[in-house]
Coordinates of C-alpha atoms in Angstrom, one line a residue:
M1 CA 122.8 -6.1 160.2
M2 CA 125.3 -3.3 159.7
P3 CA 123.7 -0.6 157.0
R4 CA 125.9 -0.4 153.7
F5 CA 127.5 3.2 152.8
C6 CA 128.6 3.6 149.7
V7 CA 131.0 6.8 149.0
L8 CA 130.7 8.3 145.3
L9 CA 132.8 10.9 144.3
I10 CA 131.6 12.9 141.6
C11 CA 133.5 15.4 139.6
C12 CA 130.9 18.1 138.7
V13 CA 131.6 21.4 136.5
S14 CA 130.3 24.3 138.4
V15 CA 128.5 26.3 135.8
A16 CA 126.0 23.3 135.1
L17 CA 128.0 21.6 132.1
G18 CA 128.3 18.0 133.2
C19 CA 129.4 15.6 136.0
K20 CA 131.2 12.6 135.7
I21 CA 131.3 9.8 138.7
I22 CA 134.8 8.7 139.1
Q23 CA 134.2 6.4 142.0
P24 CA 133.2 3.7 142.4
S25 CA 134.0 2.5 139.3
Q26 CA 130.6 0.7 138.4
Y27 CA 129.4 3.9 137.7
D28 CA 132.1 5.3 136.1
T29 CA 130.6 5.6 132.4
Y30 CA 127.5 7.4 133.8
V31 CA 126.9 10.1 131.4
F32 CA 125.6 13.3 132.9
S33 CA 123.5 15.6 130.3
P34 CA 123.6 19.1 129.6
A35 CA 120.9 20.8 131.2
V36 CA 121.7 25.0 131.3
A37 CA 122.2 27.2 128.4
T38 CA 124.2 29.7 130.1
F39 CA 124.8 32.1 133.4
S40 CA 124.5 35.4 133.4
D41 CA 127.4 35.9 136.0
P42 CA 130.6 34.6 135.2
L43 CA 131.1 31.5 137.8
K44 CA 134.5 30.7 137.7
P45 CA 134.8 27.8 140.4
P46 CA 137.5 27.6 142.9
P47 CA 139.1 24.4 141.9
G48 CA 138.9 21.5 144.0
I49 CA 136.1 22.3 146.2
Q50 CA 134.3 18.9 147.0
G51 CA 132.0 18.2 150.2
E52 CA 129.3 15.9 151.4
L53 CA 126.2 16.4 149.1
V54 CA 123.1 17.1 151.0
F55 CA 119.2 17.4 150.5
G56 CA 118.4 21.0 151.8
Y57 CA 115.3 22.2 153.2
P58 CA 113.4 23.6 151.8
T59 CA 113.4 21.8 148.9
D60 CA 113.2 24.3 146.2
G61 CA 115.7 26.8 148.4
C62 CA 113.7 29.7 147.9
F63 CA 113.7 30.2 151.3
P64 CA 116.1 30.4 154.2
M65 CA 118.2 26.9 154.5
N66 CA 116.6 25.2 157.9
N67 CA 119.7 24.0 159.2
T68 CA 117.9 22.2 162.0
V69 CA 116.1 20.4 159.5
V70 CA 118.9 19.5 157.2
D71 CA 122.7 20.7 158.5
V72 CA 124.1 22.4 154.9
R73 CA 126.9 24.0 156.6
G74 CA 130.4 22.9 154.6
K75 CA 128.4 20.7 152.6
V76 CA 127.1 20.7 149.0
V77 CA 123.5 21.3 148.8
Y78 CA 121.0 19.8 146.3
I79 CA 117.6 21.4 145.6
D80 CA 114.9 21.4 142.8
R81 CA 114.3 23.6 140.2
G82 CA 111.1 26.1 140.8
G83 CA 109.4 28.5 143.1
C84 CA 112.2 31.6 142.3
G85 CA 115.2 32.6 140.4
F86 CA 118.5 30.7 140.5
I87 CA 120.7 33.0 141.8
D88 CA 118.1 33.6 144.9
K89 CA 118.6 29.6 145.4
G90 CA 122.3 30.6 145.2
L91 CA 122.0 33.3 147.9
N92 CA 120.1 31.1 150.5
V93 CA 122.1 28.0 150.2
E94 CA 125.3 30.4 150.6
A95 CA 123.9 32.6 153.3
A96 CA 123.5 28.9 155.3
G97 CA 127.3 28.3 155.3
A98 CA 127.1 25.6 152.1
I99 CA 130.1 25.4 149.9
G100 CA 128.5 24.5 146.7
L101 CA 125.0 24.2 145.1
I102 CA 123.5 21.5 142.8
I103 CA 120.0 22.4 140.9
G104 CA 118.0 19.6 140.0
N105 CA 115.7 20.2 136.6
T106 CA 112.1 19.2 137.4
R107 CA 111.4 19.4 133.5
R108 CA 112.7 17.9 130.3
D109 CA 113.9 20.9 128.8
Y110 CA 117.2 23.7 128.9
I111 CA 117.7 26.2 131.5
T112 CA 118.9 29.8 131.2
V113 CA 120.3 30.8 134.5
E114 CA 119.9 35.0 134.4
G115 CA 119.9 37.1 137.4
P116 CA 121.8 39.8 139.9
G117 CA 123.8 39.0 142.2
T118 CA 127.5 37.5 142.4
L119 CA 127.9 34.4 144.4
S120 CA 131.0 32.9 145.6
I121 CA 130.0 29.0 145.4
P122 CA 130.1 26.9 142.7
I123 CA 126.7 26.1 141.2
E124 CA 125.9 22.6 138.7
V125 CA 122.3 22.1 137.2
V126 CA 121.6 18.7 136.5
S127 CA 118.7 17.4 134.1
L128 CA 115.8 15.4 135.4
D129 CA 117.3 12.2 135.0
D130 CA 120.3 13.0 136.5
G131 CA 118.7 14.6 139.6
N132 CA 116.2 11.7 140.0
F133 CA 119.8 9.6 140.1
L134 CA 121.2 11.4 142.3
K135 CA 118.0 11.0 144.8
T136 CA 118.3 7.2 144.3
L137 CA 121.8 8.0 146.5
S138 CA 120.0 9.7 149.1
N139 CA 120.5 7.3 151.6
E140 CA 124.3 7.0 151.4
T141 CA 127.4 9.3 151.6
V142 CA 128.3 11.3 148.4
I143 CA 131.3 13.1 148.3
V144 CA 130.7 15.7 145.5
Q145 CA 133.9 17.5 143.9
F146 CA 134.0 20.6 141.5
A147 CA 136.4 21.3 139.4
Q148 CA 136.3 23.2 135.8
E149 CA 139.6 23.4 133.6
P150 CA 139.5 26.5 131.1
A151 CA 138.5 25.5 127.5
K152 CA 141.2 23.7 125.3
P153 CA 143.1 26.3 123.0
S154 CA 141.9 24.4 119.9
E155 CA 138.3 23.8 120.8
R156 CA 137.8 28.0 121.8
K157 CA 139.6 28.6 118.7
A158 CA 136.6 26.6 116.8
L159 CA 134.2 28.6 118.4
E160 CA 136.0 32.0 117.8
D161 CA 136.2 30.8 114.1
F162 CA 132.4 29.8 113.8
Y163 CA 131.3 32.9 115.6
A164 CA 133.6 35.1 112.6
A165 CA 132.2 32.6 110.5
T166 CA 128.6 33.1 110.7
N167 CA 128.3 36.7 111.7
G168 CA 128.2 36.3 115.4
D169 CA 127.8 40.2 116.1
Q170 CA 124.0 39.7 114.3
W171 CA 123.4 36.4 116.5
R172 CA 120.4 37.1 118.3
Y173 CA 118.4 34.7 121.1
N174 CA 114.6 35.8 121.9
G175 CA 114.9 38.6 120.0
A176 CA 118.0 40.1 122.5
R177 CA 121.6 40.5 121.8
A178 CA 122.1 40.7 125.8
N179 CA 121.8 37.3 126.0
I180 CA 124.8 36.3 124.3
N181 CA 127.2 38.9 124.9
G182 CA 129.5 36.2 126.6
W183 CA 131.0 34.9 123.1
T184 CA 132.8 38.6 123.0
N185 CA 134.3 39.0 126.4
A186 CA 137.6 38.0 127.6
T187 CA 136.0 35.2 129.7
D188 CA 136.8 31.3 129.1
P189 CA 133.7 29.2 127.0
C190 CA 133.9 26.8 129.9
Y191 CA 133.0 29.6 132.9
G192 CA 129.2 29.9 132.1
L193 CA 128.6 33.2 129.9
W194 CA 129.2 31.7 126.4
F195 CA 125.7 31.0 126.2
G196 CA 124.9 27.8 124.3
V197 CA 128.4 26.3 125.5
N198 CA 128.4 23.5 127.7
C199 CA 132.0 22.2 129.0
L200 CA 133.4 18.6 130.2
P201 CA 135.4 19.2 133.3
D202 CA 138.8 18.4 131.4
G203 CA 138.0 21.5 129.1
S204 CA 136.4 20.2 126.3
I205 CA 133.2 21.0 124.6
G206 CA 130.5 18.5 125.7
S207 CA 127.7 20.4 124.0
L208 CA 126.6 23.4 121.8
L209 CA 122.8 24.1 122.0
M210 CA 122.2 26.9 119.5
D211 CA 119.0 26.6 118.1
S212 CA 117.1 29.7 116.7
F213 CA 119.9 32.2 117.2
F214 CA 119.8 34.0 113.6
I215 CA 122.9 32.3 112.8
V216 CA 124.0 33.2 109.2
G217 CA 126.9 31.7 107.2
E218 CA 129.1 28.2 107.0
I219 CA 130.5 26.2 109.7
P220 CA 134.3 26.4 109.6
D221 CA 136.7 23.3 109.1
S222 CA 138.2 24.1 112.5
F223 CA 135.1 22.6 114.0
A224 CA 136.9 19.0 113.5
A225 CA 138.4 20.5 116.9
L226 CA 135.3 19.8 119.0
T227 CA 135.6 15.9 119.4
S228 CA 134.3 15.5 122.6
L229 CA 130.6 16.8 121.5
S230 CA 127.9 14.8 122.5
V231 CA 124.9 17.3 121.8
L232 CA 125.3 19.9 118.7
D233 CA 121.8 21.6 118.1
L234 CA 122.1 24.6 115.3
S235 CA 118.4 24.1 114.4
F236 CA 116.4 26.6 113.3
N237 CA 118.9 28.9 111.7
S238 CA 120.2 30.1 108.3
I239 CA 123.5 28.2 108.1
R240 CA 124.0 27.1 104.6
G241 CA 126.9 25.5 102.7
S242 CA 127.2 21.4 102.7
I243 CA 127.5 19.7 106.1
G244 CA 131.3 18.7 106.2
N245 CA 133.7 16.0 106.4
Y246 CA 134.9 17.1 110.0
F247 CA 131.1 15.6 111.3
G248 CA 133.6 12.7 111.5
S249 CA 135.6 13.7 114.1
F250 CA 132.2 13.7 116.7
E251 CA 132.4 10.2 117.5
N252 CA 131.1 10.9 121.1
L253 CA 127.6 12.7 119.5
R254 CA 124.2 11.3 120.2
S255 CA 122.1 13.9 119.3
L256 CA 122.3 16.0 116.2
R257 CA 120.2 18.7 114.8
L258 CA 120.5 20.7 111.9
N259 CA 117.0 21.0 110.7
D260 CA 115.6 24.1 109.3
N261 CA 118.8 25.6 107.7
Q262 CA 119.8 26.4 104.6
L263 CA 122.2 23.2 104.0
S264 CA 122.8 21.6 100.4
G265 CA 124.8 18.8 99.0
N266 CA 125.4 15.4 99.9
L267 CA 126.0 13.5 103.3
P268 CA 129.1 12.7 104.1
D269 CA 130.5 9.2 104.4
Q270 CA 132.2 10.3 107.5
F271 CA 128.7 9.9 109.4
N272 CA 129.9 6.0 109.4
N273 CA 131.8 7.3 112.4
L274 CA 128.8 8.6 114.4
Q275 CA 128.4 4.8 116.3
S276 CA 126.8 6.7 119.3
L277 CA 124.0 8.7 117.5
E278 CA 120.7 8.6 118.8
K279 CA 118.9 11.5 117.2
F280 CA 119.5 12.7 113.7
Y281 CA 117.3 15.4 112.4
V282 CA 118.7 17.6 109.2
G283 CA 115.1 18.0 107.5
N284 CA 114.0 21.1 105.9
N285 CA 117.3 21.9 104.3
M286 CA 118.2 21.1 100.6
L287 CA 120.3 18.2 100.9
S288 CA 120.4 15.5 98.0
G289 CA 121.9 12.6 96.7
T290 CA 121.4 9.4 98.6
I291 CA 121.8 8.2 102.1
P292 CA 124.9 6.7 102.8
N293 CA 124.5 3.2 103.8
L294 CA 126.6 3.2 106.5
L295 CA 124.2 5.7 108.0
W296 CA 121.3 2.7 108.4
N297 CA 124.1 0.8 110.4
I298 CA 123.9 2.7 113.5
S299 CA 122.5 0.7 115.9
S300 CA 121.8 3.0 118.5
M301 CA 119.7 5.3 116.4
V302 CA 116.5 6.3 117.8
E303 CA 115.0 9.0 115.8
F304 CA 115.7 9.8 112.5
S305 CA 114.2 12.7 110.7
I306 CA 115.7 13.9 106.8
A307 CA 112.0 15.4 106.0
G308 CA 111.9 18.1 103.4
N309 CA 115.2 17.5 101.3
L310 CA 115.9 16.5 97.8
F311 CA 116.9 13.0 98.4
E312 CA 116.4 10.3 96.1
G313 CA 117.0 6.7 95.2
E314 CA 115.8 3.7 97.3
I315 CA 115.6 3.4 100.9
P316 CA 117.6 0.2 101.3
D317 CA 116.7 -3.4 103.7
L318 CA 119.4 -1.7 105.8
V319 CA 116.7 0.8 107.4
T320 CA 115.8 -2.3 109.3
N321 CA 119.3 -2.6 111.3
L322 CA 118.0 0.4 113.1
A323 CA 116.2 -2.0 115.5
S324 CA 115.8 0.8 118.1
L325 CA 114.1 3.4 115.8
T326 CA 111.1 5.2 117.6
I327 CA 110.9 8.0 114.9
L328 CA 111.0 7.6 111.3
D329 CA 110.4 10.6 109.0
V330 CA 111.5 10.7 105.2
S331 CA 108.9 12.4 104.0
K332 CA 108.8 15.1 101.3
N333 CA 111.8 13.8 99.2
K334 CA 112.5 11.9 95.8
F335 CA 112.4 8.5 97.2
T336 CA 111.2 5.4 95.1
S337 CA 110.8 2.9 97.3
I338 CA 111.0 1.5 100.9
P339 CA 111.2 -1.9 102.2
D340 CA 109.2 -3.9 104.3
L341 CA 109.0 -2.4 107.9
S342 CA 107.9 -4.9 109.9
P343 CA 111.0 -5.4 111.8
L344 CA 111.3 -2.2 113.2
V345 CA 109.1 -2.8 116.4
N346 CA 109.8 -0.2 118.3
L347 CA 108.7 2.3 115.6
Q348 CA 106.1 4.8 117.2
V349 CA 106.3 7.7 114.1
L350 CA 106.2 6.6 110.6
S351 CA 106.0 9.2 107.8
L352 CA 106.3 8.7 104.2
E353 CA 104.2 11.3 102.5
H354 CA 105.6 13.3 99.7
N355 CA 107.9 11.0 97.8
L356 CA 107.7 8.9 94.5
F357 CA 106.9 5.8 96.1
S358 CA 104.6 3.7 93.8
G359 CA 103.1 0.0 94.4
E360 CA 102.3 -1.5 97.5
I361 CA 102.5 -0.1 100.6
P362 CA 104.9 -2.2 102.9
S363 CA 104.4 -3.9 105.7
T364 CA 105.0 -1.5 109.1
P365 CA 105.1 -2.8 112.9

């Protein structure tokens, strides 16, 4: 029986900003997750570079590539995170004649890629799950293409407005200003120097990962332009004001973390548009009012945390519509009643303390 070969054309963003499989069609909905916060060097890719994907040896790329074991010349090399610096890996792969590098994360975290040296080949960093997915294709022919459009003008302006509105000159990360200087230079947001910004191949902003940045101020309305966001993490800052109606523009959003800020006011009804939302964290703010009923109807929701606010009223029976829910934390609010939660069979963490409940404790899974 002849072996079956499958050729995949994968469109990859060179600065670890995500990939998209565009051929064959059964993989075209596979979404690669952001795995990197920033690169220290601008890595604008030569457009359209593509080649066969091979799994390099040594597998961590920390020593010169052994072309007698795996010939990487003229190919795109996949290696694992760990053992040495990312730039060292890139230099070893480049010296062996490879035309591109994909680094697979080995942990469930985000990566900051820093270090000296200028590379002429594009680099992609993919998440642990995405790396494991690519490894399942190791016996097939995979063609990888690197291409990155510059940021869309309206989305770049949204980021610039955000910087100006939140006193960006005072931002810090791990106490250092140097990590985020990319926001003040002339490079494009999608070429790797804008710390926390991850782009999609078409120049849309795919994720913004800016927890613990010492961000102070309000989010501008121009944020509505970031319509392709799938992950937004602005937690552990000092962002104030209300959560604007522009959040209704983020229909692709899967993870929202605004917890541990100084946000106030009600949750907007426009959250109803976030039908892909899986993780919702707005705890430890000063939010008030009732939870919009439509928010309880987002069937994709897995983690829901609104603890440490001033929400009031009843938690409706609609909460049981969140059938995939594993975390429900409504503690430290002013809720007065909660329904039978036994239909939430996937629930693993439930936190109800410090509310105004009375009567019997409802059934739980």
